[in-house]
DNA sequence: CTTATTGCAAATACTTTGCACCAGC
DNA sequence: GCTGGTGCAAAGTATTTGCAATAAG
């Protein structure tokens, strides 16, 4: 029987303190469907919480990432992008479809049966073969979107 | 009937010139199994070709990437990494297994049947559903490797 | 009261740009 | 010879770090 924990329990459980900045940043991530950069997050909160600096945003994201509360993505850009992990966000697990021309990113959630089947089998196979404790995966397809064709 | 072209034909075909720097950089990429960063490449050539600067390496990689001769990867690092694309390199297409602790990257080539089957079907399905012209994919699993467990 | 957390400024790391010169074709 | 390619130095951008002040538990 596993207790269902919120992000605050997870943070305190890992020895981190609950602070305004952390609360606000999680709130921002909860209220978007986008993959936000550190600066996006900073800009969003800055009106209402001008006392929270960009450095804190970076440091908070690092903490939230290390505890598994947010996922971090490196698309083919310079900056990293973040979103709440499946466990804590409203967003279900998804894969990406990236346009290499306009950089638009489409999230898709509606997996085909083959996709689910594949992941299960291959995760198991790889874990065994390479003696890895696999925690997750990142799948993205790239190409040219309808607008850019 | 499509003519099979080497990288030099591809470059000139796209209106780029053949230069020493481009030749040497491709040579470096051919002689490694690793995913090299721009600086890795620069360091490797620097002994023998001290007249080629880091800037040129960056600019060349940009050209080679834009023409599809090299693939560019953003792992969970600050720097980008490069390798010859399947068409021009000796390395077959592969997926990645990344240790989130020590950052070790394992390439795996030995796909299970499910993996190949999956990719074919899902690529087709997504192309149609999202009206994308899909050129490729990037698949990585992450977790803890045997050493770090 | 103890120690993690923060803001600011400065530092870092990687990458890009401006410009004058050089080299493919 | 025309135009793209290059080296160098300088600028740019995302991110990290040092440090003294502050706040969480």
mmCIF file of C-alpha atoms (C1' of nucleotides) in Angstrom:
data_model
loop_
_atom_site.group_PDB
_atom_site.id
_atom_site.type_symbol
_atom_site.label_atom_id
_atom_site.label_comp_id
_atom_site.label_asym_id
_atom_site.label_seq_id
_atom_site.Cartn_x
_atom_site.Cartn_y
_atom_site.Cartn_z
ATOM 1 C CA UNK A 1 0.000 0.000 0.000
ATOM 2 C CA UNK A 2 1.722 3.106 -1.170
ATOM 3 C CA UNK A 3 0.807 6.497 0.105
ATOM 4 C CA UNK A 4 -0.139 8.934 -2.599
ATOM 5 C CA UNK A 5 1.978 12.045 -2.118
ATOM 6 C CA UNK A 6 1.780 15.536 -3.516
ATOM 7 C CA UNK A 7 4.816 17.483 -4.595
ATOM 8 C CA UNK A 8 5.172 19.107 -1.184
ATOM 9 C CA UNK A 9 5.433 15.772 0.592
ATOM 10 C CA UNK A 10 7.934 14.657 -1.995
ATOM 11 C CA UNK A 11 10.061 17.737 -1.454
ATOM 12 C CA UNK A 12 10.039 17.569 2.328
ATOM 13 C CA UNK A 13 10.572 13.839 2.106
ATOM 14 C CA UNK A 14 13.777 14.513 0.228
ATOM 15 C CA UNK A 15 14.907 17.013 2.827
ATOM 16 C CA UNK A 16 13.980 20.162 0.962
ATOM 17 C CA UNK A 17 12.044 23.031 2.478
ATOM 18 C CA UNK A 18 8.773 24.448 1.238
ATOM 19 C CA UNK A 19 9.182 27.977 0.006
ATOM 20 C CA UNK A 20 7.124 30.547 -1.800
ATOM 21 C CA UNK A 21 9.299 30.320 -4.894
ATOM 22 C CA UNK A 22 8.867 26.591 -5.185
ATOM 23 C CA UNK A 23 5.133 26.844 -4.698
ATOM 24 C CA UNK A 24 4.754 29.583 -7.283
ATOM 25 C CA UNK A 25 6.921 27.843 -9.887
ATOM 26 C CA UNK A 26 4.908 24.667 -9.556
ATOM 27 C CA UNK A 27 1.762 26.724 -9.899
ATOM 28 C CA UNK A 28 3.046 28.252 -13.127
ATOM 29 C CA UNK A 29 3.878 24.820 -14.489
ATOM 30 C CA UNK A 30 0.433 23.572 -13.522
ATOM 31 C CA UNK A 31 -1.239 26.359 -15.426
ATOM 32 C CA UNK A 32 0.303 25.774 -18.816
ATOM 33 C CA UNK A 33 0.223 23.196 -21.525
ATOM 34 C CA UNK A 34 3.519 24.385 -23.023
ATOM 35 C CA UNK A 35 7.069 23.305 -22.390
ATOM 36 C CA UNK A 36 8.401 26.361 -20.594
ATOM 37 C CA UNK A 37 11.979 27.560 -20.409
ATOM 38 C CA UNK A 38 13.403 28.916 -17.171
ATOM 39 C CA UNK A 39 12.995 32.409 -18.500
ATOM 40 C CA UNK A 40 9.397 31.780 -19.592
ATOM 41 C CA UNK A 41 8.612 30.785 -16.046
ATOM 42 C CA UNK A 42 10.429 33.770 -14.628
ATOM 43 C CA UNK A 43 8.575 36.171 -16.928
ATOM 44 C CA UNK A 44 5.226 34.641 -16.072
ATOM 45 C CA UNK A 45 5.709 35.056 -12.342
ATOM 46 C CA UNK A 46 7.562 38.330 -12.443
ATOM 47 C CA UNK A 47 4.489 40.599 -12.491
ATOM 48 C CA UNK A 48 3.030 39.095 -9.381
ATOM 49 C CA UNK A 49 6.216 38.044 -7.611
ATOM 50 C CA UNK A 50 8.955 40.494 -8.593
ATOM 51 C CA UNK A 51 10.975 39.516 -5.540
ATOM 52 C CA UNK A 52 11.721 36.057 -6.982
ATOM 53 C CA UNK A 53 14.827 36.148 -9.171
ATOM 54 C CA UNK A 54 15.821 34.211 -12.249
ATOM 55 C CA UNK A 55 18.581 32.467 -10.337
ATOM 56 C CA UNK A 56 16.018 31.038 -7.965
ATOM 57 C CA UNK A 57 13.996 29.781 -10.885
ATOM 58 C CA UNK A 58 17.021 27.908 -12.190
ATOM 59 C CA UNK A 59 17.867 26.534 -8.784
ATOM 60 C CA UNK A 60 14.300 25.520 -8.105
ATOM 61 C CA UNK A 61 13.985 23.750 -11.429
ATOM 62 C CA UNK A 62 17.151 21.864 -10.639
ATOM 63 C CA UNK A 63 15.677 20.714 -7.334
ATOM 64 C CA UNK A 64 12.333 19.827 -8.858
ATOM 65 C CA UNK A 65 14.040 17.919 -11.631
ATOM 66 C CA UNK A 66 16.290 16.013 -9.269
ATOM 67 C CA UNK A 67 13.314 14.918 -7.205
ATOM 68 C CA UNK A 68 11.406 13.841 -10.274
ATOM 69 C CA UNK A 69 8.725 16.481 -9.936
ATOM 70 C CA UNK A 70 9.519 18.101 -13.256
ATOM 71 C CA UNK A 71 10.837 16.670 -16.468
ATOM 72 C CA UNK A 72 13.543 18.457 -18.391
ATOM 73 C CA UNK A 73 13.754 18.464 -22.162
ATOM 74 C CA UNK A 74 16.522 19.417 -24.517
ATOM 75 C CA UNK A 75 15.020 19.966 -27.879
ATOM 76 C CA UNK A 76 17.258 21.164 -30.667
ATOM 77 C CA UNK A 77 17.598 24.565 -29.082
ATOM 78 C CA UNK A 78 20.019 26.139 -26.760
ATOM 79 C CA UNK A 79 17.705 26.415 -23.784
ATOM 80 C CA UNK A 80 16.178 23.647 -21.714
ATOM 81 C CA UNK A 81 12.438 23.313 -21.302
ATOM 82 C CA UNK A 82 10.469 21.985 -18.377
ATOM 83 C CA UNK A 83 7.134 20.528 -17.488
ATOM 84 C CA UNK A 84 5.563 18.782 -14.519
ATOM 85 C CA UNK A 85 6.186 15.073 -14.616
ATOM 86 C CA UNK A 86 3.279 12.792 -15.256
ATOM 87 C CA UNK A 87 2.972 11.960 -11.571
ATOM 88 C CA UNK A 88 2.426 15.549 -10.539
ATOM 89 C CA UNK A 89 1.040 17.281 -13.576
ATOM 90 C CA UNK A 90 -2.333 17.157 -15.201
ATOM 91 C CA UNK A 91 -0.686 16.255 -18.456
ATOM 92 C CA UNK A 92 -0.563 12.625 -19.379
ATOM 93 C CA UNK A 93 2.553 11.013 -20.725
ATOM 94 C CA UNK A 94 3.178 11.895 -24.329
ATOM 95 C CA UNK A 95 5.656 11.825 -27.152
ATOM 96 C CA UNK A 96 6.730 14.616 -29.445
ATOM 97 C CA UNK A 97 6.447 15.479 -33.081
ATOM 98 C CA UNK A 98 8.884 18.249 -33.990
ATOM 99 C CA UNK A 99 8.962 20.361 -37.122
ATOM 100 C CA UNK A 100 12.576 20.908 -38.094
ATOM 101 C CA UNK A 101 11.666 23.998 -40.061
ATOM 102 C CA UNK A 102 9.504 26.103 -37.735
ATOM 103 C CA UNK A 103 10.427 24.231 -34.521
ATOM 104 C CA UNK A 104 6.780 23.718 -33.673
ATOM 105 C CA UNK A 105 6.302 20.909 -31.192
ATOM 106 C CA UNK A 106 3.185 18.767 -31.209
ATOM 107 C CA UNK A 107 2.531 16.582 -28.201
ATOM 108 C CA UNK A 108 0.668 13.437 -28.950
ATOM 109 C CA UNK A 109 -1.052 11.355 -26.316
ATOM 110 C CA UNK A 110 -3.173 9.054 -28.388
ATOM 111 C CA UNK A 111 -0.775 6.165 -28.630
ATOM 112 C CA UNK A 112 -1.472 3.357 -30.984
ATOM 113 C CA UNK A 113 -1.574 -0.133 -29.537
ATOM 114 C CA UNK A 114 1.695 -0.908 -31.224
ATOM 115 C CA UNK A 115 3.340 1.953 -29.404
ATOM 116 C CA UNK A 116 2.289 0.807 -25.953
ATOM 117 C CA UNK A 117 3.110 -2.765 -26.709
ATOM 118 C CA UNK A 118 6.513 -1.799 -28.031
ATOM 119 C CA UNK A 119 7.466 0.255 -25.016
ATOM 120 C CA UNK A 120 6.586 -2.438 -22.572
ATOM 121 C CA UNK A 121 8.486 -5.171 -24.325
ATOM 122 C CA UNK A 122 11.521 -3.131 -25.261
ATOM 123 C CA UNK A 123 11.869 -1.560 -21.829
ATOM 124 C CA UNK A 124 11.957 -5.006 -20.317
ATOM 125 C CA UNK A 125 14.345 -6.323 -22.949
ATOM 126 C CA UNK A 126 16.803 -3.459 -22.591
ATOM 127 C CA UNK A 127 16.727 -3.524 -18.799
ATOM 128 C CA UNK A 128 17.808 -7.102 -18.849
ATOM 129 C CA UNK A 129 20.287 -6.954 -21.697
ATOM 130 C CA UNK A 130 22.161 -3.875 -20.526
ATOM 131 C CA UNK A 131 21.501 -4.264 -16.807
ATOM 132 C CA UNK A 132 19.905 -0.856 -16.600
ATOM 133 C CA UNK A 133 17.228 0.231 -14.200
ATOM 134 C CA UNK A 134 15.079 2.032 -16.759
ATOM 135 C CA UNK A 135 13.024 4.890 -15.390
ATOM 136 C CA UNK A 136 11.542 6.343 -18.539
ATOM 137 C CA UNK A 137 11.948 7.241 -22.153
ATOM 138 C CA UNK A 138 11.889 10.131 -24.540
ATOM 139 C CA UNK A 139 10.503 9.630 -27.986
ATOM 140 C CA UNK A 140 10.324 12.223 -30.687
ATOM 141 C CA UNK A 141 9.711 12.104 -34.379
ATOM 142 C CA UNK A 142 10.947 14.922 -36.539
ATOM 143 C CA UNK A 143 10.022 16.139 -39.975
ATOM 144 C CA UNK A 144 8.172 18.897 -41.754
ATOM 145 C CA UNK A 145 4.770 19.998 -40.542
ATOM 146 C CA UNK A 146 1.811 20.712 -42.797
ATOM 147 C CA UNK A 147 2.343 24.473 -42.669
ATOM 148 C CA UNK A 148 5.969 24.260 -43.717
ATOM 149 C CA UNK A 149 5.550 21.751 -46.512
ATOM 150 C CA UNK B 1 16.987 5.434 -60.383
ATOM 151 C CA UNK B 2 18.705 7.490 -57.758
ATOM 152 C CA UNK B 3 22.361 8.234 -57.900
ATOM 153 C CA UNK B 4 24.250 7.267 -54.803
ATOM 154 C CA UNK B 5 26.214 10.303 -53.674
ATOM 155 C CA UNK B 6 29.006 10.822 -51.203
ATOM 156 C CA UNK B 7 29.132 13.751 -48.859
ATOM 157 C CA UNK B 8 31.147 15.850 -51.293
ATOM 158 C CA UNK B 9 28.544 15.540 -54.020
ATOM 159 C CA UNK B 10 25.880 16.392 -51.504
ATOM 160 C CA UNK B 11 27.737 19.512 -50.420
ATOM 161 C CA UNK B 12 28.451 20.802 -53.907
ATOM 162 C CA UNK B 13 24.937 19.868 -54.914
ATOM 163 C CA UNK B 14 23.658 22.189 -52.220
ATOM 164 C CA UNK B 15 25.910 24.983 -53.445
ATOM 165 C CA UNK B 16 28.638 24.616 -50.855
ATOM 166 C CA UNK B 17 32.312 24.485 -51.644
ATOM 167 C CA UNK B 18 34.724 21.728 -50.787
ATOM 168 C CA UNK B 19 37.329 22.893 -48.329
ATOM 169 C CA UNK B 20 40.066 21.388 -46.250
ATOM 170 C CA UNK B 21 38.194 22.084 -43.035
ATOM 171 C CA UNK B 22 35.079 20.275 -44.184
ATOM 172 C CA UNK B 23 37.082 17.326 -45.382
ATOM 173 C CA UNK B 24 39.036 17.029 -42.159
ATOM 174 C CA UNK B 25 35.981 17.363 -39.934
ATOM 175 C CA UNK B 26 34.189 14.622 -41.805
ATOM 176 C CA UNK B 27 37.303 12.498 -41.490
ATOM 177 C CA UNK B 28 37.317 12.991 -37.727
ATOM 178 C CA UNK B 29 33.672 12.025 -37.518
ATOM 179 C CA UNK B 30 34.342 8.952 -39.612
ATOM 180 C CA UNK B 31 37.057 7.781 -37.280
ATOM 181 C CA UNK B 32 35.102 7.712 -34.081
ATOM 182 C CA UNK B 33 32.277 5.777 -32.550
ATOM 183 C CA UNK B 34 31.514 8.495 -30.020
ATOM 184 C CA UNK B 35 29.160 11.419 -30.165
ATOM 185 C CA UNK B 36 31.617 14.287 -30.405
ATOM 186 C CA UNK B 37 31.111 17.859 -29.325
ATOM 187 C CA UNK B 38 32.386 20.733 -31.438
ATOM 188 C CA UNK B 39 35.295 21.110 -29.086
ATOM 189 C CA UNK B 40 36.100 17.389 -29.161
ATOM 190 C CA UNK B 41 36.384 17.637 -32.905
ATOM 191 C CA UNK B 42 38.496 20.765 -32.699
ATOM 192 C CA UNK B 43 40.872 19.170 -30.197
ATOM 193 C CA UNK B 44 41.229 16.051 -32.292
ATOM 194 C CA UNK B 45 42.243 17.945 -35.409
ATOM 195 C CA UNK B 46 44.221 20.668 -33.721
ATOM 196 C CA UNK B 47 47.528 18.807 -33.595
ATOM 197 C CA UNK B 48 47.596 18.125 -37.276
ATOM 198 C CA UNK B 49 45.653 21.146 -38.522
ATOM 199 C CA UNK B 50 46.348 24.018 -36.124
ATOM 200 C CA UNK B 51 45.274 26.508 -38.759
ATOM 201 C CA UNK B 52 41.632 25.421 -38.514
ATOM 202 C CA UNK B 53 39.833 27.335 -35.787
ATOM 203 C CA UNK B 54 37.014 26.427 -33.460
ATOM 204 C CA UNK B 55 34.714 28.883 -35.179
ATOM 205 C CA UNK B 56 35.137 27.036 -38.423
ATOM 206 C CA UNK B 57 34.292 23.800 -36.697
ATOM 207 C CA UNK B 58 31.031 25.298 -35.481
ATOM 208 C CA UNK B 59 30.236 26.772 -38.874
ATOM 209 C CA UNK B 60 31.089 23.567 -40.659
ATOM 210 C CA UNK B 61 28.955 21.487 -38.352
ATOM 211 C CA UNK B 62 26.090 23.850 -39.008
ATOM 212 C CA UNK B 63 26.488 23.360 -42.751
ATOM 213 C CA UNK B 64 26.855 19.607 -42.446
ATOM 214 C CA UNK B 65 23.825 19.410 -40.215
ATOM 215 C CA UNK B 66 21.701 21.537 -42.511
ATOM 216 C CA UNK B 67 22.546 19.311 -45.451
ATOM 217 C CA UNK B 68 21.760 16.177 -43.498
ATOM 218 C CA UNK B 69 25.316 14.913 -43.474
ATOM 219 C CA UNK B 70 25.619 14.973 -39.718
ATOM 220 C CA UNK B 71 23.058 14.478 -36.987
ATOM 221 C CA UNK B 72 22.977 16.759 -34.002
ATOM 222 C CA UNK B 73 22.025 15.615 -30.539
ATOM 223 C CA UNK B 74 21.101 17.504 -27.423
ATOM 224 C CA UNK B 75 21.492 15.191 -24.520
ATOM 225 C CA UNK B 76 20.944 16.514 -21.027
ATOM 226 C CA UNK B 77 24.090 18.613 -21.190
ATOM 227 C CA UNK B 78 24.969 22.085 -22.182
ATOM 228 C CA UNK B 79 26.853 21.208 -25.334
ATOM 229 C CA UNK B 80 25.562 19.688 -28.539
ATOM 230 C CA UNK B 81 27.018 16.483 -29.914
ATOM 231 C CA UNK B 82 27.409 15.348 -33.478
ATOM 232 C CA UNK B 83 27.823 12.274 -35.577
ATOM 233 C CA UNK B 84 27.667 11.355 -39.227
ATOM 234 C CA UNK B 85 24.153 10.549 -40.301
ATOM 235 C CA UNK B 86 23.328 6.990 -41.178
ATOM 236 C CA UNK B 87 23.580 7.739 -44.897
ATOM 237 C CA UNK B 88 27.179 8.896 -44.701
ATOM 238 C CA UNK B 89 28.602 7.233 -41.620
ATOM 239 C CA UNK B 90 29.649 3.701 -40.961
ATOM 240 C CA UNK B 91 27.445 3.643 -37.938
ATOM 241 C CA UNK B 92 24.056 2.091 -38.328
ATOM 242 C CA UNK B 93 20.963 3.698 -36.979
ATOM 243 C CA UNK B 94 20.628 3.272 -33.259
ATOM 244 C CA UNK B 95 18.807 4.357 -30.147
ATOM 245 C CA UNK B 96 20.206 5.513 -26.832
ATOM 246 C CA UNK B 97 20.269 4.302 -23.294
ATOM 247 C CA UNK B 98 21.325 7.083 -20.940
ATOM 248 C CA UNK B 99 22.394 6.820 -17.322
ATOM 249 C CA UNK B 100 20.984 9.791 -15.452
ATOM 250 C CA UNK B 101 23.630 9.467 -12.777
ATOM 251 C CA UNK B 102 26.941 9.215 -14.627
ATOM 252 C CA UNK B 103 25.656 10.432 -18.007
ATOM 253 C CA UNK B 104 27.073 7.398 -19.745
ATOM 254 C CA UNK B 105 25.435 6.832 -23.114
ATOM 255 C CA UNK B 106 25.018 3.356 -24.543
ATOM 256 C CA UNK B 107 24.115 3.062 -28.202
ATOM 257 C CA UNK B 108 22.116 0.026 -29.047
ATOM 258 C CA UNK B 109 21.684 -1.277 -32.553
ATOM 259 C CA UNK B 110 20.249 -4.693 -31.947
ATOM 260 C CA UNK B 111 16.599 -3.805 -32.203
ATOM 261 C CA UNK B 112 14.016 -6.295 -31.209
ATOM 262 C CA UNK B 113 11.400 -7.183 -33.777
ATOM 263 C CA UNK B 114 8.834 -5.218 -31.831
ATOM 264 C CA UNK B 115 10.936 -2.104 -32.153
ATOM 265 C CA UNK B 116 11.178 -2.224 -35.920
ATOM 266 C CA UNK B 117 7.572 -3.115 -36.299
ATOM 267 C CA UNK B 118 6.541 -0.307 -33.994
ATOM 268 C CA UNK B 119 8.514 2.341 -35.812
ATOM 269 C CA UNK B 120 7.128 1.473 -39.167
ATOM 270 C CA UNK B 121 3.534 1.471 -38.111
ATOM 271 C CA UNK B 122 3.682 4.484 -35.859
ATOM 272 C CA UNK B 123 5.612 6.598 -38.338
ATOM 273 C CA UNK B 124 2.934 5.917 -40.905
ATOM 274 C CA UNK B 125 0.133 6.549 -38.443
ATOM 275 C CA UNK B 126 1.534 9.846 -37.215
ATOM 276 C CA UNK B 127 2.352 11.101 -40.713
ATOM 277 C CA UNK B 128 -1.250 10.697 -41.681
ATOM 278 C CA UNK B 129 -2.883 11.870 -38.475
ATOM 279 C CA UNK B 130 -0.821 15.034 -38.053
ATOM 280 C CA UNK B 131 -0.048 15.649 -41.706
ATOM 281 C CA UNK B 132 3.687 15.605 -41.050
ATOM 282 C CA UNK B 133 6.375 14.574 -43.447
ATOM 283 C CA UNK B 134 8.342 12.493 -40.965
ATOM 284 C CA UNK B 135 12.068 12.271 -41.645
ATOM 285 C CA UNK B 136 13.287 10.426 -38.599
ATOM 286 C CA UNK B 137 13.057 9.832 -34.915
ATOM 287 C CA UNK B 138 15.032 10.018 -31.737
ATOM 288 C CA UNK B 139 14.487 7.421 -29.092
ATOM 289 C CA UNK B 140 16.198 7.275 -25.764
ATOM 290 C CA UNK B 141 15.578 5.397 -22.592
ATOM 291 C CA UNK B 142 16.953 6.726 -19.352
ATOM 292 C CA UNK B 143 17.666 5.157 -16.026
ATOM 293 C CA UNK B 144 20.484 3.989 -13.805
ATOM 294 C CA UNK B 145 23.272 1.901 -15.256
ATOM 295 C CA UNK B 146 24.756 -1.157 -13.606
ATOM 296 C CA UNK B 147 27.772 0.723 -12.270
ATOM 297 C CA UNK B 148 25.676 3.410 -10.601
ATOM 298 C CA UNK B 149 23.083 1.129 -9.032
ATOM 299 C "C1'" DC C 1 18.907 28.415 16.466
ATOM 300 C "C1'" DT C 2 20.593 25.941 12.602
ATOM 301 C "C1'" DT C 3 21.059 25.356 7.919
ATOM 302 C "C1'" DA C 4 18.748 25.576 3.479
ATOM 303 C "C1'" DT C 5 17.365 29.112 0.397
ATOM 304 C "C1'" DT C 6 17.560 33.435 -1.867
ATOM 305 C "C1'" DG C 7 19.009 37.806 -4.636
ATOM 306 C "C1'" DC C 8 22.429 40.069 -6.760
ATOM 307 C "C1'" DA C 9 26.453 40.477 -9.352
ATOM 308 C "C1'" DA C 10 29.984 38.243 -11.410
ATOM 309 C "C1'" DA C 11 31.677 34.271 -13.589
ATOM 310 C "C1'" DT C 12 31.287 30.340 -16.885
ATOM 311 C "C1'" DA C 13 30.436 27.653 -20.887
ATOM 312 C "C1'" DC C 14 29.071 27.125 -25.311
ATOM 313 C "C1'" DT C 15 28.004 29.235 -29.484
ATOM 314 C "C1'" DT C 16 27.455 33.062 -32.789
ATOM 315 C "C1'" DT C 17 28.848 37.364 -35.242
ATOM 316 C "C1'" DG C 18 31.547 41.269 -37.471
ATOM 317 C "C1'" DC C 19 35.031 42.104 -40.323
ATOM 318 C "C1'" DA C 20 39.033 41.913 -43.133
ATOM 319 C "C1'" DC C 21 41.477 38.566 -45.638
ATOM 320 C "C1'" DC C 22 41.785 34.214 -48.353
ATOM 321 C "C1'" DA C 23 40.520 30.462 -51.392
ATOM 322 C "C1'" DG C 24 37.287 27.509 -54.444
ATOM 323 C "C1'" DC C 25 35.487 27.160 -58.811
ATOM 324 C "C1'" DG D 1 37.372 37.618 -60.342
ATOM 325 C "C1'" DC D 2 33.349 36.791 -57.807
ATOM 326 C "C1'" DT D 3 31.467 34.931 -53.849
ATOM 327 C "C1'" DG D 4 31.646 31.854 -50.257
ATOM 328 C "C1'" DG D 5 34.778 30.371 -46.446
ATOM 329 C "C1'" DT D 6 37.939 31.396 -42.646
ATOM 330 C "C1'" DG D 7 40.500 33.218 -38.387
ATOM 331 C "C1'" DC D 8 40.449 36.137 -34.800
ATOM 332 C "C1'" DA D 9 38.491 38.886 -31.405
ATOM 333 C "C1'" DA D 10 34.417 40.343 -29.502
ATOM 334 C "C1'" DA D 11 29.644 39.738 -28.469
ATOM 335 C "C1'" DG D 12 25.757 36.925 -27.098
ATOM 336 C "C1'" DT D 13 22.905 33.764 -24.517
ATOM 337 C "C1'" DA D 14 21.762 30.330 -21.244
ATOM 338 C "C1'" DT D 15 23.155 28.796 -17.011
ATOM 339 C "C1'" DT D 16 25.986 28.515 -12.680
ATOM 340 C "C1'" DT D 17 28.463 30.232 -8.586
ATOM 341 C "C1'" DG D 18 30.166 33.184 -4.498
ATOM 342 C "C1'" DC D 19 28.615 35.481 -0.792
ATOM 343 C "C1'" DA D 20 26.130 37.855 2.613
ATOM 344 C "C1'" DA D 21 21.396 38.298 4.069
ATOM 345 C "C1'" DT D 22 17.020 35.811 5.081
ATOM 346 C "C1'" DA D 23 13.679 32.464 6.273
ATOM 347 C "C1'" DA D 24 12.018 27.578 7.088
ATOM 348 C "C1'" DG D 25 11.565 24.030 10.466
#
